[in-house]
Every structure is written in structure tokens, then in C-alpha cells.
PDB file of C-alpha atoms in Angstrom:
ATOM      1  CA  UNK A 119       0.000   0.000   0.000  1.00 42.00           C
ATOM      2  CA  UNK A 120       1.179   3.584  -0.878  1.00 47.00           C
ATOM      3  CA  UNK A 121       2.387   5.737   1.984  1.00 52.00           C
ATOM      4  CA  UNK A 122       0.197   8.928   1.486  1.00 55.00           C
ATOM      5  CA  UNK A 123       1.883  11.061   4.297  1.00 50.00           C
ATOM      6  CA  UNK A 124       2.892  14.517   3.780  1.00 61.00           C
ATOM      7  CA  UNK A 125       4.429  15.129   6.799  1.00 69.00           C
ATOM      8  CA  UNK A 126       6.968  13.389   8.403  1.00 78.00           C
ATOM      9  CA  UNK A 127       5.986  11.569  11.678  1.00 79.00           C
ATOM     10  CA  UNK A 128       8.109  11.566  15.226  1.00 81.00           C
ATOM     11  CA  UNK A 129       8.407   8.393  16.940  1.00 88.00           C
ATOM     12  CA  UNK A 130       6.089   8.405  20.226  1.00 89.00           C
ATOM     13  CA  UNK A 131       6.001   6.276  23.116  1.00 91.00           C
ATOM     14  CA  UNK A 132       3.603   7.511  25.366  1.00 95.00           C
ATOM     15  CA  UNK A 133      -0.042   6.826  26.848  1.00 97.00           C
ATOM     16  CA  UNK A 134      -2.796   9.630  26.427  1.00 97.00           C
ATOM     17  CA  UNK A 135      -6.423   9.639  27.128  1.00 98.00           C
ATOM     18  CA  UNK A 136      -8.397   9.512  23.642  1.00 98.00           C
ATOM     19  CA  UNK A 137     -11.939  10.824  23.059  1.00 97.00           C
ATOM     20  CA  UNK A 138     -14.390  10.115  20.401  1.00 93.00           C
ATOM     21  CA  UNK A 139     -17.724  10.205  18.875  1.00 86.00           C
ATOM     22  CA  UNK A 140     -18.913   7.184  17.465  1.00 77.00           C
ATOM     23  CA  UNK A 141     -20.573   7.542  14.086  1.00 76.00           C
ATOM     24  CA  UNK A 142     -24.062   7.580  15.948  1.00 82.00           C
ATOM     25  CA  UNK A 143     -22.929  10.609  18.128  1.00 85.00           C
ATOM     26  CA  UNK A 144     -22.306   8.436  21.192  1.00 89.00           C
ATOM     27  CA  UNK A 145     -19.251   9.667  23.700  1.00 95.00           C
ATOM     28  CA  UNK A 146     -16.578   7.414  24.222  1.00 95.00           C
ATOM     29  CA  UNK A 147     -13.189   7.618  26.644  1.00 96.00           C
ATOM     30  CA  UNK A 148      -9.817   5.123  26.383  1.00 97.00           C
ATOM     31  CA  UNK A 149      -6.167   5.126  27.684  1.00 98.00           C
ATOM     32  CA  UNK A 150      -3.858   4.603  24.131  1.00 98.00           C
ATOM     33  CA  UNK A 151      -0.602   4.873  23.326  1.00 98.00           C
ATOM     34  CA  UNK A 152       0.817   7.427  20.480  1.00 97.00           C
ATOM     35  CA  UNK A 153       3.107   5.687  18.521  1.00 96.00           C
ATOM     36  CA  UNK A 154       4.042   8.277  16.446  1.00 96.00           C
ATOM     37  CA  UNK A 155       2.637  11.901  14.801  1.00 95.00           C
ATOM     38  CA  UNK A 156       3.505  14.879  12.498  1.00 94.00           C
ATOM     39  CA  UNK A 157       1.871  18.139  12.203  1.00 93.00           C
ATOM     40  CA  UNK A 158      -1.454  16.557  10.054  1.00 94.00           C
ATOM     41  CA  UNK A 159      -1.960  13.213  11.626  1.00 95.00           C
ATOM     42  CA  UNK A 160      -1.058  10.563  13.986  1.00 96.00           C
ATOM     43  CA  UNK A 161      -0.509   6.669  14.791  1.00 97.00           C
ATOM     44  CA  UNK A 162      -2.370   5.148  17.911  1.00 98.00           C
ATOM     45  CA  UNK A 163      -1.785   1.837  19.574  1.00 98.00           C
ATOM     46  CA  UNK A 164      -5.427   0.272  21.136  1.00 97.00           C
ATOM     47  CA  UNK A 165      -7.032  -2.558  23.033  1.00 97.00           C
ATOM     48  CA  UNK A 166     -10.123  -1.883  21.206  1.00 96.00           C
ATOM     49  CA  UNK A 167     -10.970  -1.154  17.821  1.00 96.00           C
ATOM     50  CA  UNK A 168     -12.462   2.742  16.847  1.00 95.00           C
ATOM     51  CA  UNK A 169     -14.817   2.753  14.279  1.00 92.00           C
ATOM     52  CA  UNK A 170     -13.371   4.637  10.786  1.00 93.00           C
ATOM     53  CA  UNK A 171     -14.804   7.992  10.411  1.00 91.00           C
ATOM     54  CA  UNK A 172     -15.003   8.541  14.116  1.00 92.00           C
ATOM     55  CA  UNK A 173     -14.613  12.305  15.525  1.00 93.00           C
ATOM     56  CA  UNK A 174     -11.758  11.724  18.206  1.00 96.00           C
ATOM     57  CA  UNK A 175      -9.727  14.255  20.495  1.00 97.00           C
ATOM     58  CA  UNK A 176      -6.844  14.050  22.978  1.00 97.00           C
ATOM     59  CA  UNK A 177      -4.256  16.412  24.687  1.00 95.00           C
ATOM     60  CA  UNK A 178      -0.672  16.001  24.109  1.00 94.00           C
ATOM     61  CA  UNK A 179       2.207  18.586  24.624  1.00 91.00           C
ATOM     62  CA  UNK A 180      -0.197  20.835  25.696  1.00 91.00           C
ATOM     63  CA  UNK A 181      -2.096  20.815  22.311  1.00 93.00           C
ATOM     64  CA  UNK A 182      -5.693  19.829  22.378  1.00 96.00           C
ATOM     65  CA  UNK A 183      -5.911  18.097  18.931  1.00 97.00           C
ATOM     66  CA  UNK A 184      -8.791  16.545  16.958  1.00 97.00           C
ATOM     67  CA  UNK A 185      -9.482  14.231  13.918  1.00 96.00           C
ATOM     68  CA  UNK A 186     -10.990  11.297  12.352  1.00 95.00           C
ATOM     69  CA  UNK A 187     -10.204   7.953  12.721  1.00 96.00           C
ATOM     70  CA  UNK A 188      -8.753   6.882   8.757  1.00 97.00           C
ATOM     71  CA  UNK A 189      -8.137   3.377   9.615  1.00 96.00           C
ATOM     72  CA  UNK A 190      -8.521   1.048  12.166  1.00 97.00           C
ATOM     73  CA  UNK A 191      -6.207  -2.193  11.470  1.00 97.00           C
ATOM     74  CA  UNK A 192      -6.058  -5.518  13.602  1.00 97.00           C
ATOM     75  CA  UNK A 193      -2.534  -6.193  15.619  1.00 96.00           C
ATOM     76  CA  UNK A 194      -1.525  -9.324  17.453  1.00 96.00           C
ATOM     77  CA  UNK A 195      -1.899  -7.719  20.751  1.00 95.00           C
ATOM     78  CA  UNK A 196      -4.426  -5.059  19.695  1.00 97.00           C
ATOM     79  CA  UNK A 197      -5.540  -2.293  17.112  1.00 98.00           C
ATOM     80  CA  UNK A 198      -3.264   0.342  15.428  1.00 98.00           C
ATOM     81  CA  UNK A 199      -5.422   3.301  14.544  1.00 98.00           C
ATOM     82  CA  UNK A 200      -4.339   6.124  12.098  1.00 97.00           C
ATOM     83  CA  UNK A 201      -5.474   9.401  12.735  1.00 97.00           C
ATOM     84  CA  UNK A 202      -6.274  12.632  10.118  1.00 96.00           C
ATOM     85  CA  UNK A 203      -6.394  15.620  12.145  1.00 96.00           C
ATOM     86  CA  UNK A 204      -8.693  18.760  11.249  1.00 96.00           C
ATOM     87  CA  UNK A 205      -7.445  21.235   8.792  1.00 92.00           C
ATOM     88  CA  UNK A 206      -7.281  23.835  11.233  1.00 92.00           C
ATOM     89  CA  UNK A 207      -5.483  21.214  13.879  1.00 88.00           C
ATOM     90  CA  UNK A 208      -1.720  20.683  13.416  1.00 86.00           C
ATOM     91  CA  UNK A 209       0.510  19.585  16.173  1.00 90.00           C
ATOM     92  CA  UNK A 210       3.151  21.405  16.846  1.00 86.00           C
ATOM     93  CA  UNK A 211       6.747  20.170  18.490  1.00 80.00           C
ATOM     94  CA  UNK A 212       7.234  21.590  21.906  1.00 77.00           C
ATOM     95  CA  UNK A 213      10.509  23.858  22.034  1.00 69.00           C
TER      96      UNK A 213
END
């Protein structure tokens, strides 16, 4: 499969609190860990599968951030989610 990244991504290792909206408009709350992110999107590590499309948000680095869930693929020991974020979203490296 074709990498379709713009933005190169920093290696993460680090467990966050991620909300999101399911696609019926339900609230939902997990502990996952960032694997890696750039300025327009991120990689999640999960216990449970997120639903593509989903509206999620988390804090990191003192960002807020927010996205959709792009994919949602199976691991051995869990789900690796990739992560869009809004257009008016980017993450920023703290200095």
C-alpha cells in the first residue's frame, strides 16, 4: 500500500487519554498509546478497535488536537489506529 503522508511523523512512546464520537454521536473515553505523529496526523496503539470515520480528540504537549479515525487495522496484541487531524489542527513540536 502507498504511503500517502505529507508530513513526516516523530516516533512516540507515550499513553494519552483519547476521546471520540462514534458515528451515531455516542461519547466514548480510552487510555492509548501514540506511537508516532507529524503536524497533520497521527498513529495510535489500542485494546479496542475505533470505528473509521469517528470524531476523536486528545491532549498532548499541551495541544488539544482533533481528527478522524482513517483506519482502524487488527494487531496481534491489539488495534493500530491512524489518525487525520482537522485542517485547522496541526501539532506542533514543543521547544
Amino acid at each position: 500500500m502507498k504511503d500517502r503522508r505529507f508530513d513526516s511523523r516523530l516516533t512516540r512512546s507515550v499513553a494519552i487519554d483519547l476521546r471520540w464520537l462514534d458515528t451515531g454521536g455516542s461519547p466514548h473515553a480510552i487510555r492509548v498509546q501514540l506511537s508516532d505523529i507529524s503536524p497533520t496526523g497521527a498513529a495510535l496503539r489500542s485494546s479496542s478497535p475505533i470505528p473509521v470515520d469517528s470524531l476523536v480528540s486528545f491532549r498532548y504537549e499541551n495541544q488539544t488536537l482533533s481528527g478522524k479515525v482513517r483506519h482502524c487495522g487488527r494487531l496481534p496484541d491489539g488495534f493500530l489506529l491512524g489518525l487525520e487531524f482537522d485542517a485547522d489542527c496541526q501539532w506542533t513540536a514543543a521547544k
